[in-house]
Short mmCIF file of C-alpha atoms and ligand atoms in Angstrom, two decimals:
data_model
loop_
_atom_site.label_atom_id
_atom_site.label_comp_id
_atom_site.label_asym_id
_atom_site.label_seq_id
_atom_site.Cartn_x
_atom_site.Cartn_y
_atom_site.Cartn_z
CA MET A 1 -21.98 22.31 -11.59
CA ALA A 2 -19.28 19.43 -11.87
CA HIS A 3 -19.96 16.18 -9.28
CA SER A 4 -17.68 13.85 -8.20
CA ILE A 5 -18.56 10.25 -9.06
CA ALA A 6 -17.01 7.05 -7.86
CA LEU A 7 -16.87 4.31 -9.98
CA ASN A 8 -16.87 1.10 -8.34
CA PHE A 9 -15.78 -2.04 -10.03
CA GLU A 10 -15.95 -5.67 -10.04
CA ASP A 11 -12.52 -6.03 -8.67
CA GLY A 12 -13.13 -3.83 -5.50
CA VAL A 13 -10.71 -1.03 -7.54
CA THR A 14 -12.35 2.36 -7.06
CA ARG A 15 -11.44 5.37 -9.77
CA PHE A 16 -13.17 8.97 -9.07
CA VAL A 17 -14.58 11.25 -12.49
CA GLU A 18 -15.74 15.03 -12.03
CA ALA A 19 -18.76 15.06 -14.71
CA ARG A 20 -19.37 18.37 -15.60
CA ALA A 21 -22.79 20.32 -15.97
CA GLY A 22 -24.92 17.94 -18.35
CA GLU A 23 -22.81 15.17 -18.86
CA THR A 24 -23.36 11.74 -18.89
CA VAL A 25 -21.38 9.22 -16.42
CA ALA A 26 -20.26 7.41 -19.52
CA ASP A 27 -18.89 10.82 -21.21
CA ALA A 28 -17.32 11.91 -18.31
CA SER A 29 -15.78 8.48 -17.83
CA TYR A 30 -15.00 7.85 -20.97
CA ARG A 31 -12.97 12.28 -21.32
CA LEU A 32 -10.96 10.55 -18.26
CA GLY A 33 -9.93 6.84 -20.35
CA ILE A 34 -12.17 4.37 -18.49
CA ASN A 35 -14.85 2.82 -20.70
CA ILE A 36 -17.26 1.26 -19.27
CA PRO A 37 -19.14 -1.47 -21.22
CA LEU A 38 -21.49 0.71 -24.58
CA ASP A 39 -23.25 -0.92 -26.85
CA CYS A 40 -25.99 1.77 -28.57
CA ARG A 41 -25.09 4.67 -25.84
CA ASP A 42 -28.56 4.96 -27.23
CA GLY A 43 -30.99 4.45 -23.90
CA ALA A 44 -31.90 0.88 -26.10
CA CYS A 45 -29.97 -2.61 -25.11
CA GLY A 46 -28.65 -2.15 -21.25
CA THR A 47 -25.65 -2.75 -21.41
CA CYS A 48 -24.43 -0.16 -19.94
CA LYS A 49 -26.99 -0.88 -16.40
CA CYS A 50 -25.03 -0.22 -13.50
CA ARG A 51 -26.48 0.25 -9.51
CA VAL A 52 -25.88 3.29 -8.10
CA GLU A 53 -25.16 3.30 -4.57
CA SER A 54 -25.39 6.93 -3.19
CA GLY A 55 -26.55 10.58 -4.54
CA ARG A 56 -29.17 11.85 -7.03
CA TYR A 57 -29.47 12.35 -10.59
CA ASP A 58 -31.48 12.06 -13.71
CA GLY A 59 -32.18 9.03 -15.15
CA GLY A 60 -32.06 10.26 -18.93
CA SER A 61 -34.78 8.87 -21.88
CA TYR A 62 -34.15 5.11 -22.60
CA ILE A 63 -37.18 2.44 -23.37
CA GLU A 64 -38.05 -0.89 -21.04
CA ASP A 65 -36.34 -3.60 -22.98
CA ALA A 66 -32.90 -1.27 -21.61
CA LEU A 67 -34.51 -0.65 -17.52
CA THR A 68 -37.74 -1.72 -16.97
CA ALA A 69 -39.34 0.67 -14.01
CA ASP A 70 -38.97 -1.67 -11.55
CA GLU A 71 -35.21 -1.54 -12.21
CA ALA A 72 -34.72 1.96 -12.00
CA ALA A 73 -36.85 2.52 -9.09
CA SER A 74 -34.54 -0.19 -6.58
CA GLY A 75 -31.94 1.98 -7.55
CA LEU A 76 -30.46 0.67 -11.96
CA ALA A 77 -29.53 3.27 -14.30
CA LEU A 78 -27.82 3.79 -17.71
CA ALA A 79 -24.98 5.07 -17.61
CA CYS A 80 -25.55 6.01 -20.95
CA GLN A 81 -27.97 8.38 -20.01
CA MET A 82 -27.68 9.47 -16.35
CA ARG A 83 -26.38 13.11 -15.76
CA PRO A 84 -25.10 13.35 -10.87
CA GLU A 85 -27.46 16.02 -9.54
CA SER A 86 -25.38 15.52 -6.65
CA ASP A 87 -21.34 13.63 -6.69
CA LEU A 88 -22.54 9.71 -7.09
CA VAL A 89 -21.35 6.36 -6.02
CA ILE A 90 -22.11 3.80 -8.61
CA ALA A 91 -21.25 -0.07 -8.84
CA ILE A 92 -20.39 -1.20 -12.12
CA PRO A 93 -20.49 -4.75 -13.25
CA ALA A 94 -17.32 -5.32 -14.94
CA SER A 95 -13.80 -5.04 -13.62
CA SER A 96 -11.46 -2.37 -13.89
CA ALA A 97 -9.54 -4.01 -16.54
CA SER A 98 -12.10 -4.80 -19.33
CA CYS A 99 -13.05 -0.71 -18.71
CA LYS A 100 -8.85 -0.10 -18.85
CA THR A 101 -7.83 1.54 -15.99
CA ALA A 102 -7.05 0.50 -12.60
CA GLY A 103 -6.06 1.23 -9.60
CA GLN A 104 -4.14 4.37 -8.91
CA GLY A 105 -0.58 4.33 -6.93
CA PHE A 106 0.03 6.73 -4.40
CA ALA A 107 3.39 8.10 -2.81
CA THR A 108 3.45 9.61 0.32
CA ALA A 109 6.06 9.72 3.54
CA LEU A 110 4.38 8.99 7.43
CA ARG A 111 3.74 11.29 9.41
CA GLY A 112 3.75 9.66 12.58
CA VAL A 113 3.47 6.27 14.83
CA GLU A 114 1.91 5.44 17.53
CA ARG A 115 1.11 2.61 20.10
CA LEU A 116 -2.28 3.11 21.35
CA SER A 117 -2.38 -0.07 23.21
CA PRO A 118 -0.04 -3.47 23.66
CA THR A 119 -1.87 -4.95 21.01
CA THR A 120 -2.64 -2.19 18.79
CA ILE A 121 -0.62 0.39 16.27
CA ALA A 122 -1.86 3.72 14.86
CA PHE A 123 -0.13 5.44 12.31
CA THR A 124 -0.68 8.41 9.95
CA LEU A 125 0.13 9.67 6.32
CA ASP A 126 -0.12 12.54 4.61
CA ALA A 127 -2.71 12.80 2.06
CA PRO A 128 -1.45 12.78 -0.76
CA ALA A 129 -2.97 15.10 -3.77
CA GLY A 130 -5.20 14.09 -6.11
CA LEU A 131 -6.14 10.88 -3.73
CA SER A 132 -10.37 10.18 -2.80
CA PHE A 133 -12.45 7.91 -0.58
CA LEU A 134 -15.54 6.51 0.06
CA PRO A 135 -15.55 5.60 3.75
CA GLY A 136 -14.98 2.78 5.05
CA GLN A 137 -12.27 1.34 1.78
CA TYR A 138 -8.78 0.90 2.46
CA VAL A 139 -5.01 0.78 0.42
CA ASN A 140 -3.08 -2.38 -0.51
CA LEU A 141 0.36 -0.06 0.91
CA ARG A 142 3.72 -1.46 0.48
CA VAL A 143 5.99 -2.67 3.51
CA PRO A 144 9.08 -0.30 3.35
CA GLY A 145 12.12 -1.99 1.89
CA THR A 146 9.89 -5.28 0.35
CA GLN A 147 7.66 -5.53 -2.19
CA GLU A 148 5.24 -7.17 -0.02
CA ARG A 149 1.65 -5.51 0.69
CA ARG A 150 -0.85 -5.40 3.60
CA SER A 151 -4.28 -3.93 3.45
CA TYR A 152 -5.64 -1.14 5.74
CA SER A 153 -8.46 0.70 6.21
CA PHE A 154 -8.80 3.99 6.70
CA SER A 155 -10.15 5.01 10.25
CA SER A 156 -9.60 9.09 9.30
CA ALA A 157 -12.88 10.53 7.17
CA PRO A 158 -12.22 11.96 3.66
CA GLY A 159 -10.71 15.35 3.52
CA GLU A 160 -8.45 14.97 6.36
CA ALA A 161 -5.33 16.00 5.89
CA SER A 162 -3.86 13.14 7.37
CA LEU A 163 -4.78 9.67 6.79
CA SER A 164 -5.08 7.40 9.65
CA PHE A 165 -4.74 3.49 10.65
CA LEU A 166 -5.32 1.09 13.55
CA VAL A 167 -3.70 -1.99 12.75
CA ARG A 168 -3.24 -5.36 15.27
CA ASP A 169 0.47 -5.46 16.12
CA ILE A 170 0.73 -9.14 14.80
CA PRO A 171 3.86 -10.35 16.27
CA ARG A 172 5.53 -12.04 13.88
CA GLY A 173 3.90 -9.79 11.87
CA LEU A 174 5.82 -8.16 8.40
CA MET A 175 4.46 -4.81 8.55
CA SER A 176 3.27 -5.32 12.29
CA SER A 177 6.82 -5.24 13.26
CA TRP A 178 7.86 -2.79 11.11
CA LEU A 179 6.35 0.13 12.72
CA ARG A 180 6.80 -1.36 15.72
CA ASP A 181 10.39 -1.34 15.80
CA THR A 182 11.48 0.32 12.33
CA ALA A 183 9.09 3.59 11.33
CA ALA A 184 10.59 7.07 11.77
CA PRO A 185 8.55 10.18 10.64
CA GLY A 186 9.03 11.30 7.25
CA ALA A 187 10.10 7.57 5.63
CA PRO A 188 8.37 7.45 2.36
CA MET A 189 5.55 4.96 1.56
CA ASP A 190 3.64 4.19 -1.53
CA PHE A 191 0.12 2.65 -1.70
CA THR A 192 -2.61 1.44 -4.68
CA GLY A 193 -5.86 2.04 -3.92
CA PRO A 194 -8.37 3.27 -2.46
CA ALA A 195 -10.50 -0.65 -3.06
CA GLY A 196 -13.50 -2.35 -1.40
CA SER A 197 -16.99 -2.66 -1.40
CA PHE A 198 -17.03 -2.29 2.02
CA TYR A 199 -17.88 1.90 2.49
CA LEU A 200 -21.07 4.12 3.87
CA ARG A 201 -24.17 4.40 1.37
CA ASP A 202 -26.87 7.22 1.73
CA VAL A 203 -27.96 6.40 5.02
CA ARG A 204 -31.96 5.56 4.47
CA ARG A 205 -33.22 3.81 7.43
CA PRO A 206 -31.85 3.32 11.09
CA LEU A 207 -27.60 1.58 10.68
CA LEU A 208 -26.06 -0.94 12.97
CA PHE A 209 -22.30 -1.49 12.82
CA LEU A 210 -20.83 -4.12 14.43
CA ALA A 211 -17.36 -4.07 14.70
CA GLY A 212 -14.05 -6.60 15.53
CA GLY A 213 -11.06 -5.48 16.60
CA THR A 214 -9.21 -3.63 14.29
CA GLY A 215 -12.02 -3.77 11.91
CA LEU A 216 -13.59 -0.33 14.44
CA ALA A 217 -11.09 1.77 11.51
CA PRO A 218 -14.07 1.45 9.25
CA PHE A 219 -16.44 2.44 10.97
CA LEU A 220 -14.06 5.38 12.79
CA SER A 221 -14.19 6.83 9.65
CA MET A 222 -17.81 6.31 8.53
CA LEU A 223 -18.50 8.02 11.80
CA GLY A 224 -16.49 10.89 10.46
CA ARG A 225 -18.57 11.56 7.70
CA LEU A 226 -21.33 10.98 9.88
CA ALA A 227 -20.09 14.14 11.67
CA MET A 228 -20.16 16.15 8.89
CA ALA A 229 -22.73 15.34 7.18
CA GLY A 230 -25.04 14.43 9.93
CA THR A 231 -28.01 11.65 9.50
CA PRO A 232 -32.12 12.17 10.68
CA HIS A 233 -31.10 8.02 11.95
CA PRO A 234 -30.89 6.50 14.93
CA VAL A 235 -27.00 4.72 14.09
CA HIS A 236 -25.65 2.49 17.08
CA LEU A 237 -22.15 -0.46 17.06
CA VAL A 238 -20.98 -2.79 18.94
CA TYR A 239 -17.56 -3.22 19.13
CA GLY A 240 -16.41 -6.50 20.54
CA VAL A 241 -12.49 -6.92 21.31
CA THR A 242 -10.68 -10.20 22.50
CA ASN A 243 -9.14 -8.72 25.58
CA ASP A 244 -8.87 -5.13 27.86
CA ALA A 245 -5.74 -3.85 25.94
CA ASP A 246 -6.90 -4.97 22.89
CA LEU A 247 -10.44 -1.99 23.08
CA VAL A 248 -9.01 0.87 21.46
CA GLY A 249 -10.73 4.05 19.28
CA VAL A 250 -12.87 4.53 23.33
CA THR A 251 -12.57 8.38 23.35
CA ALA A 252 -13.16 8.60 19.68
CA LEU A 253 -16.52 6.57 19.71
CA GLU A 254 -17.19 9.20 22.74
CA ASP A 255 -16.16 12.32 20.92
CA SER A 256 -18.44 11.40 17.88
CA ALA A 257 -21.50 9.93 20.29
CA ALA A 258 -21.19 14.12 21.32
CA ARG A 259 -21.21 15.16 17.28
CA ILE A 260 -23.71 12.80 15.99
CA PRO A 261 -27.28 12.87 17.38
CA GLY A 262 -28.49 9.16 17.47
CA PHE A 263 -25.24 6.99 17.92
CA THR A 264 -24.77 5.13 20.55
CA PHE A 265 -22.11 2.68 21.19
CA ALA A 266 -21.37 -0.38 23.49
CA THR A 267 -18.17 -2.02 24.03
CA VAL A 268 -17.14 -5.67 24.73
CA VAL A 269 -15.01 -7.56 25.95
CA ALA A 270 -14.64 -11.59 24.99
CA ALA A 271 -12.40 -12.98 27.96
CA GLU A 272 -13.59 -14.82 30.94
CA ALA A 273 -10.78 -12.60 33.32
CA SER A 274 -11.58 -9.51 32.32
CA THR A 275 -13.75 -7.10 34.47
CA HIS A 276 -15.09 -5.43 31.24
CA PRO A 277 -18.87 -4.49 32.56
CA ARG A 278 -20.43 -5.91 29.09
CA LYS A 279 -18.55 -9.40 28.18
CA GLY A 280 -18.86 -12.20 25.67
CA TYR A 281 -19.14 -11.36 21.99
CA VAL A 282 -21.39 -8.69 20.24
CA THR A 283 -24.50 -11.10 19.46
CA SER A 284 -25.02 -10.94 22.42
CA HIS A 285 -24.94 -7.35 23.53
CA ILE A 286 -27.30 -6.75 20.34
CA ALA A 287 -30.75 -5.41 21.21
CA PRO A 288 -34.20 -6.44 19.24
CA ALA A 289 -34.96 -3.08 19.31
CA GLN A 290 -31.36 -2.28 17.10
CA LEU A 291 -32.39 -4.83 14.54
CA HIS A 292 -35.01 -1.97 13.83
CA GLY A 293 -37.37 -5.74 12.75
CA GLY A 294 -35.41 -5.99 9.44
CA ASP A 295 -35.24 -2.25 8.67
CA VAL A 296 -32.13 -1.81 9.22
CA ASP A 297 -28.33 -1.54 7.20
CA VAL A 298 -25.83 -3.74 9.11
CA TYR A 299 -21.88 -3.18 8.38
CA LEU A 300 -20.01 -5.98 10.09
CA CYS A 301 -15.96 -6.05 9.69
CA GLY A 302 -13.28 -7.53 11.91
CA PRO A 303 -11.26 -10.24 11.61
CA PRO A 304 -12.81 -13.61 9.60
CA PRO A 305 -13.76 -16.09 12.84
CA MET A 306 -15.72 -13.09 13.90
CA VAL A 307 -17.15 -12.46 10.76
CA ASP A 308 -18.46 -15.35 10.71
CA ALA A 309 -19.66 -15.91 13.25
CA VAL A 310 -21.56 -12.79 12.93
CA ARG A 311 -23.62 -14.09 10.34
CA ALA A 312 -24.33 -17.40 11.58
CA TRP A 313 -25.91 -15.10 14.15
CA LEU A 314 -27.96 -13.14 12.37
CA ALA A 315 -29.52 -16.11 10.30
CA THR A 316 -30.13 -17.57 13.77
CA GLU A 317 -32.10 -13.86 14.10
CA ARG A 318 -34.36 -14.81 11.46
CA VAL A 319 -34.51 -11.58 10.51
CA THR A 320 -32.88 -9.63 7.44
CA PRO A 321 -31.44 -6.45 6.66
CA ALA A 322 -33.12 -3.98 4.40
CA ASN A 323 -29.39 -3.88 3.11
CA PHE A 324 -26.53 -6.09 4.80
CA TYR A 325 -22.47 -5.19 3.88
CA TYR A 326 -19.79 -7.23 5.59
CA GLU A 327 -15.98 -7.04 5.44
CA LYS A 328 -13.42 -10.04 6.95
CA PHE A 329 -9.77 -8.27 7.70
CA SER A 330 -8.30 -11.63 6.09
CA PRO A 331 -4.45 -11.84 6.62
CA SER A 332 -2.58 -11.14 4.00
CA GLY A 333 -4.79 -11.96 0.92
CA PRO A 334 -7.37 -10.62 -1.11
CA ALA A 335 -10.79 -8.16 0.23
CA ASP A 336 -14.32 -10.24 1.03
CA ALA A 337 -16.48 -7.77 0.51
CA THR A 338 -19.99 -8.64 0.15
CA ARG A 339 -22.94 -6.63 -0.36
CA LEU A 340 -25.64 -9.64 0.58
CA ALA A 341 -28.25 -8.47 0.26
CA ALA A 342 -30.90 -5.46 -1.18
C1 FAD B 1 -9.71 -5.65 3.10
C2 FAD B 1 -8.80 -5.66 3.98
C3 FAD B 1 -8.75 -4.41 4.85
C4 FAD B 1 -7.30 -4.96 6.52
N1 FAD B 1 -7.40 -3.42 7.24
C5 FAD B 1 -6.81 -3.69 8.53
C6 FAD B 1 -6.64 -2.70 9.29
O1 FAD B 1 -7.49 -1.80 9.07
N2 FAD B 1 -6.33 -3.03 10.28
C7 FAD B 1 -5.98 -4.54 10.79
O2 FAD B 1 -5.41 -4.29 11.79
N3 FAD B 1 -5.73 -5.22 10.12
C8 FAD B 1 -6.39 -5.33 8.54
N4 FAD B 1 -5.87 -5.92 7.83
C9 FAD B 1 -5.13 -6.94 8.36
C10 FAD B 1 -3.84 -6.82 7.17
O3 FAD B 1 -4.27 -6.95 5.64
C11 FAD B 1 -2.53 -7.46 7.27
O4 FAD B 1 -3.37 -8.93 7.37
C12 FAD B 1 -1.77 -8.30 9.07
O5 FAD B 1 -2.04 -6.62 9.10
C13 FAD B 1 -1.37 -8.68 9.15
O6 FAD B 1 -0.11 -8.17 8.52
P1 FAD B 1 1.76 -8.24 8.72
O7 FAD B 1 2.16 -7.95 8.25
O8 FAD B 1 1.45 -7.61 10.55
O9 FAD B 1 1.84 -9.13 9.49
P2 FAD B 1 1.57 -11.19 8.48
O10 FAD B 1 3.40 -11.26 7.64
O11 FAD B 1 1.26 -10.84 6.74
O12 FAD B 1 1.45 -12.51 9.34
C14 FAD B 1 2.43 -12.66 9.76
C15 FAD B 1 1.64 -14.97 9.95
O13 FAD B 1 0.76 -13.89 11.46
C16 FAD B 1 -0.43 -14.06 10.76
N5 FAD B 1 -1.37 -13.06 11.60
C17 FAD B 1 -1.75 -12.55 9.55
N6 FAD B 1 -2.84 -12.01 10.64
C18 FAD B 1 -3.14 -11.87 11.97
C19 FAD B 1 -4.08 -12.53 12.86
N7 FAD B 1 -4.88 -10.92 12.95
N8 FAD B 1 -3.82 -12.70 13.85
C20 FAD B 1 -3.14 -13.90 14.15
N9 FAD B 1 -2.25 -14.35 13.58
C21 FAD B 1 -1.98 -13.61 11.63
C22 FAD B 1 -0.26 -14.60 9.27
O14 FAD B 1 -1.24 -16.11 8.95
C23 FAD B 1 1.42 -15.32 9.24
O15 FAD B 1 1.28 -16.57 9.44
C24 FAD B 1 -7.12 -6.05 6.57
C25 FAD B 1 -7.17 -7.03 5.76
C26 FAD B 1 -7.89 -7.37 4.03
C27 FAD B 1 -7.97 -7.86 3.57
S1 FES B 2 -24.67 1.73 -23.73
FE1 FES B 2 -26.95 0.99 -24.75
S2 FES B 2 -28.51 1.70 -23.07
FE2 FES B 2 -26.90 2.47 -22.67
#
C-alpha cells in the first residue's frame, strides 16, 4: 500500500512524496528528484538520520554506529532503511536546496472574502490540484498586482475543497488593503508552500493550544484534523485577543467542541473597557491542571509580543512541557517556527 510522506526541511519547506509498497523513504524521495543526504545507503554511516514526527514505520536494519537504540527510541530513524507503515511526517536535518528541491508554486483563484469583524477578514481560495499540507502550516501568498508576498496560515483542515485564511486588517497594510478594497471572487491568486514546522504532531498526551488574535487560524486547521481523526486525549484552547472586535471564529470553536470529545476552550479579552467575562492575558486563564504536571504538548501562535510573553510565563511556571511548538506571526518577515524541547 502506498503512503504519503511529508518531508519537512530545515528552511521550513515541506514536500510530499508518495512511497510505494515496500519502498524506503530515501528511494521514494530520490524517485521524485529529492536527494536526502545519503552516503552508504546501507544502515552503516548514519548520514541519512532524520526525525519522525508522526506515523508508523519499520526502521529496517542498521548498525549501532549509525543509529543507537536510544536514538531510535526517541524517534530518530534512517531514511535509507525505513519503510513507512502509515503516512509519515519526517524532519530532514538539511535545507531543501541542499536536497535539490524547493517549495512548490500554485496558481488558484479567490473564492470569497468576508469581513468577520471591524478588525478581521476571512478569505477562501479554490484548493489547487496537487496541494497537500499539514494542519498548522502556512503559505506565502503574492499580493495581487505586486511582487510582494505575505505569509498566511491555513484555517481550513487538509482535504477540504477550499482553503481558508483569517487576516488581521492592518489599516495601511498591503495585503490587508487589497482584501478590504479590491478583492473580488475569481481574482487570480498564487502562492508558494506549504511551509513551516508549526504543525500538529501525533497526539500522544494532552494538548494545550494558546492562540493570540488571528493566531487562531492554525488551531482551527488542527481542530478540523482532530475532528476527523479523533483523539483519546483532552485538548484545551485559550484564545486571547486585544479588543472585543478581534474575537472571531467562536462559532467554529463551538462546533469543534461539539465534534471533538474532550475539547474545551476559553476566550479572553485584554482591553480594560471590555465587558467580556474573562479579562486579561491568556496566561491568567491557564489552570494548573491544564499543564498536566508537564505531561502536555503546548502549541502557541500569535503576534510576536504575545508569543514572547507566553514563553516567558511558561518559564516562570517551572513546568517543562513534553513538547513546545510555537509560531510568531512576524510582520512580513520569515517565519520563526521552532520546536524547543522533546
Ligand atoms: C509564518 C507566518 C504566518 C502568518 N499567518 C498569518 C495569518 O494567518 N493571519 C494574519 O493575519 N497574519 C499572518 N501573518 C502575518 C502576515 O504575513 C502579514 O505580515 C500581515 O497580514 C500584514 O500584512 P499586510 O500586507 O496587510 O501589511 P504590511 O504591508 O506588511 O504592513 C504595513 C505596516 O503595518 C505594520 N504591521 C504589520 N502587521 C502588523 C500588526 N499585526 N500589528 C500592527 N502593525 C502591523 C508593518 O510593520 C508595516 O509597517 C503571518 C506571518 C508569518 C511570518
Ligand atoms: S546513508 Fe548511511 S545509514 Fe543511511
